[in-house]
PDB file of C-alpha atoms and ligand atoms in Angstrom:
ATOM      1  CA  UNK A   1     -12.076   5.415  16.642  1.00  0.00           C
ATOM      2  CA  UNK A   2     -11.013   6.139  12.920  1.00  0.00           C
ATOM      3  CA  UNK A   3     -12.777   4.024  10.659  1.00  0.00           C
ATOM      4  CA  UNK A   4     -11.560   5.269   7.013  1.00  0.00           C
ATOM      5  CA  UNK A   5      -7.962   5.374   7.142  1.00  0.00           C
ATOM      6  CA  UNK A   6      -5.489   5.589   3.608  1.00  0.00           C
ATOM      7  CA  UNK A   7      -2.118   4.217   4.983  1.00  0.00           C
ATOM      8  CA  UNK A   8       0.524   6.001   2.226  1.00  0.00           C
ATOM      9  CA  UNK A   9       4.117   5.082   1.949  1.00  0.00           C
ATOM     10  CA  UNK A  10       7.001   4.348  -0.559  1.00  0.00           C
ATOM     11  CA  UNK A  11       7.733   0.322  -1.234  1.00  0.00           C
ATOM     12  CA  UNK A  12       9.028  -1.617   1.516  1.00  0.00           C
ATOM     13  CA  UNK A  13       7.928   1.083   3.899  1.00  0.00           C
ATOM     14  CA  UNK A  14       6.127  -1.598   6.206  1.00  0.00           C
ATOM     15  CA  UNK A  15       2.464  -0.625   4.582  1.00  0.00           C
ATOM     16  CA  UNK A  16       1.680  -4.127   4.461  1.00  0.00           C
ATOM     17  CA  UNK A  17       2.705  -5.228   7.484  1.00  0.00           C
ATOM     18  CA  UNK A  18       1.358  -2.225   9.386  1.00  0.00           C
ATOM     19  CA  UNK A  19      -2.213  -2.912   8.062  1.00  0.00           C
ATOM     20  CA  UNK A  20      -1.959  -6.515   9.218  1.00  0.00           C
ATOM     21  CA  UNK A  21      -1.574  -4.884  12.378  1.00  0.00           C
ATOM     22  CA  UNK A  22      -4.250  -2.643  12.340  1.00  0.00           C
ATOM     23  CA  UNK A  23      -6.600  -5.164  10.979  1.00  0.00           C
ATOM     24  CA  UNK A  24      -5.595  -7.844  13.670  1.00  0.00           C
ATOM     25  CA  UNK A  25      -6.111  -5.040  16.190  1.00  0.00           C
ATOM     26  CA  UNK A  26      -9.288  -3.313  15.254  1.00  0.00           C
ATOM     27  CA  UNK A  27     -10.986  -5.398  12.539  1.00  0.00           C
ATOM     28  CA  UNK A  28     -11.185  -2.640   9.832  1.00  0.00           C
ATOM     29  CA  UNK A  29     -11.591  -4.263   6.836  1.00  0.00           C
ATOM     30  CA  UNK A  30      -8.104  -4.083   4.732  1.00  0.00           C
ATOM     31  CA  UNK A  31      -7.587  -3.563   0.964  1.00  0.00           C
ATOM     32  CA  UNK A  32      -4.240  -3.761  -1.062  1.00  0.00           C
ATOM     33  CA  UNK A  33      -5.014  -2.713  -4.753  1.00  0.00           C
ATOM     34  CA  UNK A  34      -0.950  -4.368  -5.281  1.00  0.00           C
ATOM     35  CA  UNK A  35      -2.703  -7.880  -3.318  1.00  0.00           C
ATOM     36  CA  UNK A  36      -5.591  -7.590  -5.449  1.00  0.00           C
ATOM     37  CA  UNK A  37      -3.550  -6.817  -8.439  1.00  0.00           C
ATOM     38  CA  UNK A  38      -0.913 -10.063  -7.827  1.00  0.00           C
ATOM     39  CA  UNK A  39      -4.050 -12.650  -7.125  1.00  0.00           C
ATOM     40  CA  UNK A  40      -5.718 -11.335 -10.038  1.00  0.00           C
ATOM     41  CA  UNK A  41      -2.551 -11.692 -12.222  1.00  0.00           C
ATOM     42  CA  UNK A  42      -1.697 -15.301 -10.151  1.00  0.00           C
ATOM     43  CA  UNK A  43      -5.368 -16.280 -11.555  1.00  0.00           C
ATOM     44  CA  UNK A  44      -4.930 -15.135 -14.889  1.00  0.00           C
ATOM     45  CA  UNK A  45      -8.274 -13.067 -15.438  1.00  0.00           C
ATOM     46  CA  UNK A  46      -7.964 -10.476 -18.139  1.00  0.00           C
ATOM     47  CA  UNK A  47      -7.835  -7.910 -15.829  1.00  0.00           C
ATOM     48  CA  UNK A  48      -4.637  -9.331 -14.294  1.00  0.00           C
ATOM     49  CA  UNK A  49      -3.475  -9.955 -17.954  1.00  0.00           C
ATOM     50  CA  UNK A  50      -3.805  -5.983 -18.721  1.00  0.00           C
ATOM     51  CA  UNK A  51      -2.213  -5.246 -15.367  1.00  0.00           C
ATOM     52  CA  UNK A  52       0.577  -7.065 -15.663  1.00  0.00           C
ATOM     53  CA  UNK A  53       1.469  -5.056 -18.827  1.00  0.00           C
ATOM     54  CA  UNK A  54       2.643  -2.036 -16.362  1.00  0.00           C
ATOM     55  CA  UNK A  55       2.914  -3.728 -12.609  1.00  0.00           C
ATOM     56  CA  UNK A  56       5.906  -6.112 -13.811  1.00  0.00           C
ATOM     57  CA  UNK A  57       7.791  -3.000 -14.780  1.00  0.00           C
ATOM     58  CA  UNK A  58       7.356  -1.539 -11.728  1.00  0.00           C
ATOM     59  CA  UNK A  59       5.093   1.223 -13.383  1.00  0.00           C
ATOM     60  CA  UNK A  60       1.388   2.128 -11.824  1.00  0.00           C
ATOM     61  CA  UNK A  61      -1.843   0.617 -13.845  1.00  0.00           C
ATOM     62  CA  UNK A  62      -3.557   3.586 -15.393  1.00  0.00           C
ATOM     63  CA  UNK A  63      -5.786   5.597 -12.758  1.00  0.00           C
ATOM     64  CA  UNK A  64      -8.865   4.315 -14.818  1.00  0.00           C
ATOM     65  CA  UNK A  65      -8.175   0.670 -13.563  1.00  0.00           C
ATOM     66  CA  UNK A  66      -7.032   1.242 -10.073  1.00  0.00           C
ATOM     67  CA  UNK A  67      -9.889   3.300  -9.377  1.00  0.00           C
ATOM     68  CA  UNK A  68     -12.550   0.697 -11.133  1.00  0.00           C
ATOM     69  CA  UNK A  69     -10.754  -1.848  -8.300  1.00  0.00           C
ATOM     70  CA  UNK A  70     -11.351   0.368  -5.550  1.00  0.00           C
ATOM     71  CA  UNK A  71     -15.078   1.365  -6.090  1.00  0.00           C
ATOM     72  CA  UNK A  72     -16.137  -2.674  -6.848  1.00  0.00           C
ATOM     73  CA  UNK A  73     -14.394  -3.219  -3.132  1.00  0.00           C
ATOM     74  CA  UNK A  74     -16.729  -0.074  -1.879  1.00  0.00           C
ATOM     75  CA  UNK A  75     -19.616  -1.201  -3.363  1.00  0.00           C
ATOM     76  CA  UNK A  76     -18.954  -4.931  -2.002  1.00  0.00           C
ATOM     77  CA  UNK A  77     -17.680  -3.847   1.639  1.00  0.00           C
ATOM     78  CA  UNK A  78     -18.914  -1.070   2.725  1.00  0.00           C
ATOM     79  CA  UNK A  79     -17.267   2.460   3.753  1.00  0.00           C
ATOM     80  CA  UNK A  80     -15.077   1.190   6.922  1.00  0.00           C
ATOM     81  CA  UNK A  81     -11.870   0.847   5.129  1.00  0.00           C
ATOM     82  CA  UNK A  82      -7.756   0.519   5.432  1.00  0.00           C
ATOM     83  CA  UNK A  83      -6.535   1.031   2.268  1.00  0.00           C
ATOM     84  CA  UNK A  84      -3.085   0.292   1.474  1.00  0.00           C
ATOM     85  CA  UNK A  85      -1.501   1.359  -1.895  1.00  0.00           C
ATOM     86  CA  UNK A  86      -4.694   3.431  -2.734  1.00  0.00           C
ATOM     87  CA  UNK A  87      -4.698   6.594  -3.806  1.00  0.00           C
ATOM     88  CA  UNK A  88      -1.453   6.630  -5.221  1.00  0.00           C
ATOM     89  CA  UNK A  89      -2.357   9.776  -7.840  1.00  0.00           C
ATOM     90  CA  UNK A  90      -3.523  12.835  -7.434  1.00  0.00           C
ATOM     91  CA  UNK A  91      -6.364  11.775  -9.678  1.00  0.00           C
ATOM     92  CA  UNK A  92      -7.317   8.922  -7.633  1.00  0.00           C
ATOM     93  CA  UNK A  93      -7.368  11.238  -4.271  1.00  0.00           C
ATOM     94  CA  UNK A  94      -9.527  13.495  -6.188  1.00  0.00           C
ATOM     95  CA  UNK A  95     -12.269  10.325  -7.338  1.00  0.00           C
ATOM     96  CA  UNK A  96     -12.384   8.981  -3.475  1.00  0.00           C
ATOM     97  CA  UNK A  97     -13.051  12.016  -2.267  1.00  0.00           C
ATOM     98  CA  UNK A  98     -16.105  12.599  -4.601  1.00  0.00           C
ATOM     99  CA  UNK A  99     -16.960   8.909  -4.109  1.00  0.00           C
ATOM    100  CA  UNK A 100     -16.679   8.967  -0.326  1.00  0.00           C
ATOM    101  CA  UNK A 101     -18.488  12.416  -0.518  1.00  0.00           C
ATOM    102  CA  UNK A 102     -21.505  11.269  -2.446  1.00  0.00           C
ATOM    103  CA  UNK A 103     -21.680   8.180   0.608  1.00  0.00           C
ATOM    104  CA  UNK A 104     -21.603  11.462   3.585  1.00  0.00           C
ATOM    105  CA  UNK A 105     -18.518   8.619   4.653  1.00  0.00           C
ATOM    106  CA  UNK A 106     -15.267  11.222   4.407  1.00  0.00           C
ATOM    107  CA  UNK A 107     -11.989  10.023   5.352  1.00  0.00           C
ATOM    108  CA  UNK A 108     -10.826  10.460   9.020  1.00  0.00           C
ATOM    109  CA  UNK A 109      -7.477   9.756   8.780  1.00  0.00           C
ATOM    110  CA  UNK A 110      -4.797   9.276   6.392  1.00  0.00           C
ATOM    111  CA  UNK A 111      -1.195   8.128   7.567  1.00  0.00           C
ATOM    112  CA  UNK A 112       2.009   8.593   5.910  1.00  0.00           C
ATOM    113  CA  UNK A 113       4.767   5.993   6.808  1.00  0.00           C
ATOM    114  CA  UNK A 114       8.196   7.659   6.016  1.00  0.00           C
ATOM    115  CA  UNK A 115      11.692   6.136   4.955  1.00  0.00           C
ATOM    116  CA  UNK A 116      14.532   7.202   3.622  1.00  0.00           C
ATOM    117  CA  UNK A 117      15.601   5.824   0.142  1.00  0.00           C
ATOM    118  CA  UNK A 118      18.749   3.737   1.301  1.00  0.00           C
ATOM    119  CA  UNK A 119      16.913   1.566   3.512  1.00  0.00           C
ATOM    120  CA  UNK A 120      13.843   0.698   0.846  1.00  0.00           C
ATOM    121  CA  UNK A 121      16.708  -0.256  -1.369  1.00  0.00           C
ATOM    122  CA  UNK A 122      18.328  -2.109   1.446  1.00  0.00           C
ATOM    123  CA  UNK A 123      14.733  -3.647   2.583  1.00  0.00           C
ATOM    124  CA  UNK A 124      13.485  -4.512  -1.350  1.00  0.00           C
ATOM    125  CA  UNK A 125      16.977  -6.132  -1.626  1.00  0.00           C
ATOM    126  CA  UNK A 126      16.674  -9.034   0.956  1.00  0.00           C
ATOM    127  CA  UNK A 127      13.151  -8.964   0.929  1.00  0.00           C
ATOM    128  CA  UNK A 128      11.207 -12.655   0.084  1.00  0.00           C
ATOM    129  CA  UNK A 129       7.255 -12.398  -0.426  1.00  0.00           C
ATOM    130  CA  UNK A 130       4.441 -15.062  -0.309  1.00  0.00           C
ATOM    131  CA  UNK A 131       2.102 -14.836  -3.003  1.00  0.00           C
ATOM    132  CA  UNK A 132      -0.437 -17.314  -1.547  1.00  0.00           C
ATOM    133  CA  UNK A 133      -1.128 -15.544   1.605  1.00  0.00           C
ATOM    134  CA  UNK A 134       1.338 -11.912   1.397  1.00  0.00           C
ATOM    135  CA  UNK A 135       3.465 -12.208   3.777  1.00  0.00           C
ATOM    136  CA  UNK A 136       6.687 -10.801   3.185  1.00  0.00           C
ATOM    137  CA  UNK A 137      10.383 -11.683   5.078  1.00  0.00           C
ATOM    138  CA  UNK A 138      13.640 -10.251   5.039  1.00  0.00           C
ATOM    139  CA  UNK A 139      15.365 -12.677   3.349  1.00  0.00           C
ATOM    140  CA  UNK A 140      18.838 -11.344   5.509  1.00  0.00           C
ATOM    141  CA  UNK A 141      17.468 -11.528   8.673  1.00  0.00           C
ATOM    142  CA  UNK A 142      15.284 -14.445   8.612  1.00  0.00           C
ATOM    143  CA  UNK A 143      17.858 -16.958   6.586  1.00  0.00           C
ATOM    144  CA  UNK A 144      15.540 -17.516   3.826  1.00  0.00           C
ATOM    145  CA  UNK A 145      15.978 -17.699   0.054  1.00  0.00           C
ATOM    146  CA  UNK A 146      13.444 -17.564  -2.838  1.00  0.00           C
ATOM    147  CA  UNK A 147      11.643 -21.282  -2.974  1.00  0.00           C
ATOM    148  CA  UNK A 148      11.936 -22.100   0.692  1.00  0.00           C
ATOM    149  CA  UNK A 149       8.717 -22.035   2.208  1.00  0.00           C
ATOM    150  CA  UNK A 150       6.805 -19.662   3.733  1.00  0.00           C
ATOM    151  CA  UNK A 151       6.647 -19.194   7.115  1.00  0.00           C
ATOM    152  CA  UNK A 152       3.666 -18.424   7.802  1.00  0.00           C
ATOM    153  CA  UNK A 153       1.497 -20.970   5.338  1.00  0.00           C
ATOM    154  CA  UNK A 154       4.385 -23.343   3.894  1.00  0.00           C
ATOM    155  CA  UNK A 155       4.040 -22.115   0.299  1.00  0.00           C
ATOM    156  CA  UNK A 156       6.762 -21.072  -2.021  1.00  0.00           C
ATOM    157  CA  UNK A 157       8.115 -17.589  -1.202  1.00  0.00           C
ATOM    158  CA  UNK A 158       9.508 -15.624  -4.082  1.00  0.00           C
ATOM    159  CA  UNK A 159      10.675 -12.412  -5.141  1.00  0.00           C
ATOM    160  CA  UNK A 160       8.293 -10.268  -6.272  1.00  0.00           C
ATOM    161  CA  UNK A 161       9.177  -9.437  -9.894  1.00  0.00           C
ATOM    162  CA  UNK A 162       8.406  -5.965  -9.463  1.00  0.00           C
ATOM    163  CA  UNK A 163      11.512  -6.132  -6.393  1.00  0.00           C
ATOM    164  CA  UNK A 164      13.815  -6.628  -9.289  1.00  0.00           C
ATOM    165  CA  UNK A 165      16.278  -3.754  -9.666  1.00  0.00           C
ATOM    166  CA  UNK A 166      15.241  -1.843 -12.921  1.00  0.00           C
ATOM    167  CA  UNK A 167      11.168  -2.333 -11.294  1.00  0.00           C
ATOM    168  CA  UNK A 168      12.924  -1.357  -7.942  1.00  0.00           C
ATOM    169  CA  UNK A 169      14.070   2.302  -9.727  1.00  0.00           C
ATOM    170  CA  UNK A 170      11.147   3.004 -11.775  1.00  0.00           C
ATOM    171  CA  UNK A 171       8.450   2.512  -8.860  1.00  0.00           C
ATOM    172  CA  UNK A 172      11.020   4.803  -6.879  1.00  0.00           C
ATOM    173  CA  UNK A 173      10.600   7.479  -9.978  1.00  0.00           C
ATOM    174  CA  UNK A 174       6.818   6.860 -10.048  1.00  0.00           C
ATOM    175  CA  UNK A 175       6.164   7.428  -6.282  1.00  0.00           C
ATOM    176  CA  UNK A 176       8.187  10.420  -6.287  1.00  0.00           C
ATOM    177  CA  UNK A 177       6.447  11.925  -9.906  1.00  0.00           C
ATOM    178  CA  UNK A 178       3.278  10.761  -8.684  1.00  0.00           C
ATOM    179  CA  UNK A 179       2.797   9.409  -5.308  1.00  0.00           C
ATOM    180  CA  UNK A 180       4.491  12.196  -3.143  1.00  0.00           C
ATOM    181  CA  UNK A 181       2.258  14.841  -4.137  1.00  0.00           C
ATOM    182  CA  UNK A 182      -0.711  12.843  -3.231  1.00  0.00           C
ATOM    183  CA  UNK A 183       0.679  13.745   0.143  1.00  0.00           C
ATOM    184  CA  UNK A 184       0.534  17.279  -0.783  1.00  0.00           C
ATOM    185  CA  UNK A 185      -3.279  17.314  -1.834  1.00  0.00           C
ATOM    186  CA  UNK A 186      -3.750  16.053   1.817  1.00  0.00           C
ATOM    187  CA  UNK A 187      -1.650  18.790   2.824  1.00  0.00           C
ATOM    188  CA  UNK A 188      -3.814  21.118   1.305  1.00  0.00           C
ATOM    189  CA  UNK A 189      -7.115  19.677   1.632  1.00  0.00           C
ATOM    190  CA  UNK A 190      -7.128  17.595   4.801  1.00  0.00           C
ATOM    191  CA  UNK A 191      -4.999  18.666   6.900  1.00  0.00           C
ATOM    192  CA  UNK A 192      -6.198  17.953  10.115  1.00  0.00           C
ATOM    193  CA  UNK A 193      -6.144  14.293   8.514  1.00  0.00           C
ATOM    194  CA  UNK A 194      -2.386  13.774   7.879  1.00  0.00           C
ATOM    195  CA  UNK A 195       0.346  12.309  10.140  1.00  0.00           C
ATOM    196  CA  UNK A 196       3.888  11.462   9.566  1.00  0.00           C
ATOM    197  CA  UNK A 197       5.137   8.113  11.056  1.00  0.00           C
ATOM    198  CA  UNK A 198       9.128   7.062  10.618  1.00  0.00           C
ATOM    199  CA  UNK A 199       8.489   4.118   8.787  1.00  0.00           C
ATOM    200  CA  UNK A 200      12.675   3.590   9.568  1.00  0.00           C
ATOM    201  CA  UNK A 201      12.174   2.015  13.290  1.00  0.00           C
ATOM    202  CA  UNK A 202      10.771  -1.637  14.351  1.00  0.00           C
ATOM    203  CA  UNK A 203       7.319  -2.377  13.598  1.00  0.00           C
ATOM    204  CA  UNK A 204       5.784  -2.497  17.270  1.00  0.00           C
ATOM    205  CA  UNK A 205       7.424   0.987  17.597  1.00  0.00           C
ATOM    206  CA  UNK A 206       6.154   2.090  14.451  1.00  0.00           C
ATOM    207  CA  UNK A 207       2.314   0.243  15.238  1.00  0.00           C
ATOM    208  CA  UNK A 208       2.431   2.099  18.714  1.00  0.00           C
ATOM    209  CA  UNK A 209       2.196   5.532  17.030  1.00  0.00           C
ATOM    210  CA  UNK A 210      -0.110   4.535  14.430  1.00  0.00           C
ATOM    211  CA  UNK A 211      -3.035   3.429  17.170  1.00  0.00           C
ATOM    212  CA  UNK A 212      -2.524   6.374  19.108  1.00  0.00           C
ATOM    213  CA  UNK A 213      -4.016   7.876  15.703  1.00  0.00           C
ATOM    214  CA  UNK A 214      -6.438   5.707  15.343  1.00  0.00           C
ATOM    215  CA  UNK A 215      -7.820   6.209  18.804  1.00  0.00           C
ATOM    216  CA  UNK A 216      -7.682   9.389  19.153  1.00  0.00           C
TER     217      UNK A 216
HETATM  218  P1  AMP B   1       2.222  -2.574  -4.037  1.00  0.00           P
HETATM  219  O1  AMP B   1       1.977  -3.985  -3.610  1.00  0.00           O
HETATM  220  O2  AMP B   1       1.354  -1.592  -3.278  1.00  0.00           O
HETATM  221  O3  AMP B   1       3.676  -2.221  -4.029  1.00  0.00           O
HETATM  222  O4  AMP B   1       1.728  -2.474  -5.554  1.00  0.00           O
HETATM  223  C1  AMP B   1       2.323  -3.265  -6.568  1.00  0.00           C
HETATM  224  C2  AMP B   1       2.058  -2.660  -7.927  1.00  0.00           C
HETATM  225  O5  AMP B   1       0.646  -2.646  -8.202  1.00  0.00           O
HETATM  226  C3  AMP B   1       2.478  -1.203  -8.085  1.00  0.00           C
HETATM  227  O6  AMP B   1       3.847  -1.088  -8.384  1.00  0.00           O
HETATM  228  C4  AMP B   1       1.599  -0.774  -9.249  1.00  0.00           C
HETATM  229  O7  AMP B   1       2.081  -1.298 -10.476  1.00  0.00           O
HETATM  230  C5  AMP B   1       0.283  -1.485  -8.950  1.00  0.00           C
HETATM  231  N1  AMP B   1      -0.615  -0.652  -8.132  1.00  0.00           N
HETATM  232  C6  AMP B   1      -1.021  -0.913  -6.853  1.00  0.00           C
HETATM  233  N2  AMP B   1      -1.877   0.033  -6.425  1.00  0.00           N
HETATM  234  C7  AMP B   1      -2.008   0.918  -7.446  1.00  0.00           C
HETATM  235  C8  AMP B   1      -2.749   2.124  -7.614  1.00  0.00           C
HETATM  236  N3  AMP B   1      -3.520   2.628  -6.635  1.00  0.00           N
HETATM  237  N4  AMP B   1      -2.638   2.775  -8.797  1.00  0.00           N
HETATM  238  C9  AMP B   1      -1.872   2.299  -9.796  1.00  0.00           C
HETATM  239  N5  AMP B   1      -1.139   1.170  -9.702  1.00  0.00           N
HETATM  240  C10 AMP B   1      -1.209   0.468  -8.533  1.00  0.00           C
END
């Protein structure tokens, strides 16, 4: 079974929702730098402050800081990992592989969730979230408006500010300038480690194909 797995995907691709799975179903530990971002902004530490200077704009936190994030939660937890939202530069790719390199813990897989731009827009649109425990809802299909509560844990859900139009566009630009080719240095350097899912299809669906990865 694949135990170090880098789940890649535009916004609203079903990342999130996807790892719940995998997590629910296998028990690899999870990690969302975007969660850990949000609680650490919700809790007002400084580094929260200095990330919210670039995550309410929709723009990534400088490599220097996402990367800090990721090797405390390596240290702390251990090299079975999902990460979600991690790397999202080529620069980042580049530091976990030396850091997973020095541990003799490579990656094993890496999975690419694919959708077309229309339906993130369409998804980000109607889509409520939960800061207190991350769930997310489509706000369309579910009848739900920002302040009613949560589903899942009765807290307020809200729109992410980052879902806001202008953020919308500019984390569209900054996946494309600087996300997409992290799929390329997989390409190139792994790639007997890189599968395409469409992302565009119901989550079971989409969940089937992923642990036919994972246990193969
Ligand atoms: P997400 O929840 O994955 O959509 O992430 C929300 C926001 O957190 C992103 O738009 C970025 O501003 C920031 N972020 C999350 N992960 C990273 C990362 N690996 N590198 C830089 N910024 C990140």
């Amino acid at each position: 079974m694949k135990q170090r797995i880098v789940l890649l995907g535009p916004p609203a691709s079903g990342k999130g929702t996807q790892a719940e799975f995998i997590v629910s179903s296998f028990g690899i530990p999870h990690v969302s730098t975007g969660a850990l971002l949000r609680a650490e902004c919700a809790n007002g530490t400084s580094l929260g402050k200095e990330a919210n200077r670039w995550t309410h704009q929709g723009l990534l936190v400088p490599d220097e800081l996402a990367i800090r994030m990721i090797t405390a939660w390596i240290a702390e937890h251990g090299t079975r990992f999902l990460f979600d939202g991690f790397p999202r530069t080529e620069a980042q790719a580049e530091h976990l592989y030396t850091a997973l390199a020095s541990l003799s813990a490579p990656l094993d897989l890496v999975i690419v969730l694919e959708l077309g731009e229309e339906e993130i827009r369409r998804r980000i649109s109607s889509r409520l979230s939960c800061l207190a425990c991350g769930a997310t809802f489509s706000g369309t299909l579910n009848s739900l408006k920002a302040g009613d509560a949560c589903l899942r844990c009765g807290e307020k859900l809200v729109r992410r500010t980052d879902d806001q139009p202008a953020a919308v566009e500019k984390r569209l630009e900054s996946y494309h300038k600087l996300t997409f080719p992290v799929i390329g240095y997989y390409e190139r350097n792994a790639s007997n480690l890189i599968y395409r899912v469409d992302a565009g299809r119901e989550s079971d669906a989409v969940f089937s194909d992923i642990c036919k990865l994972i246990q193969s």
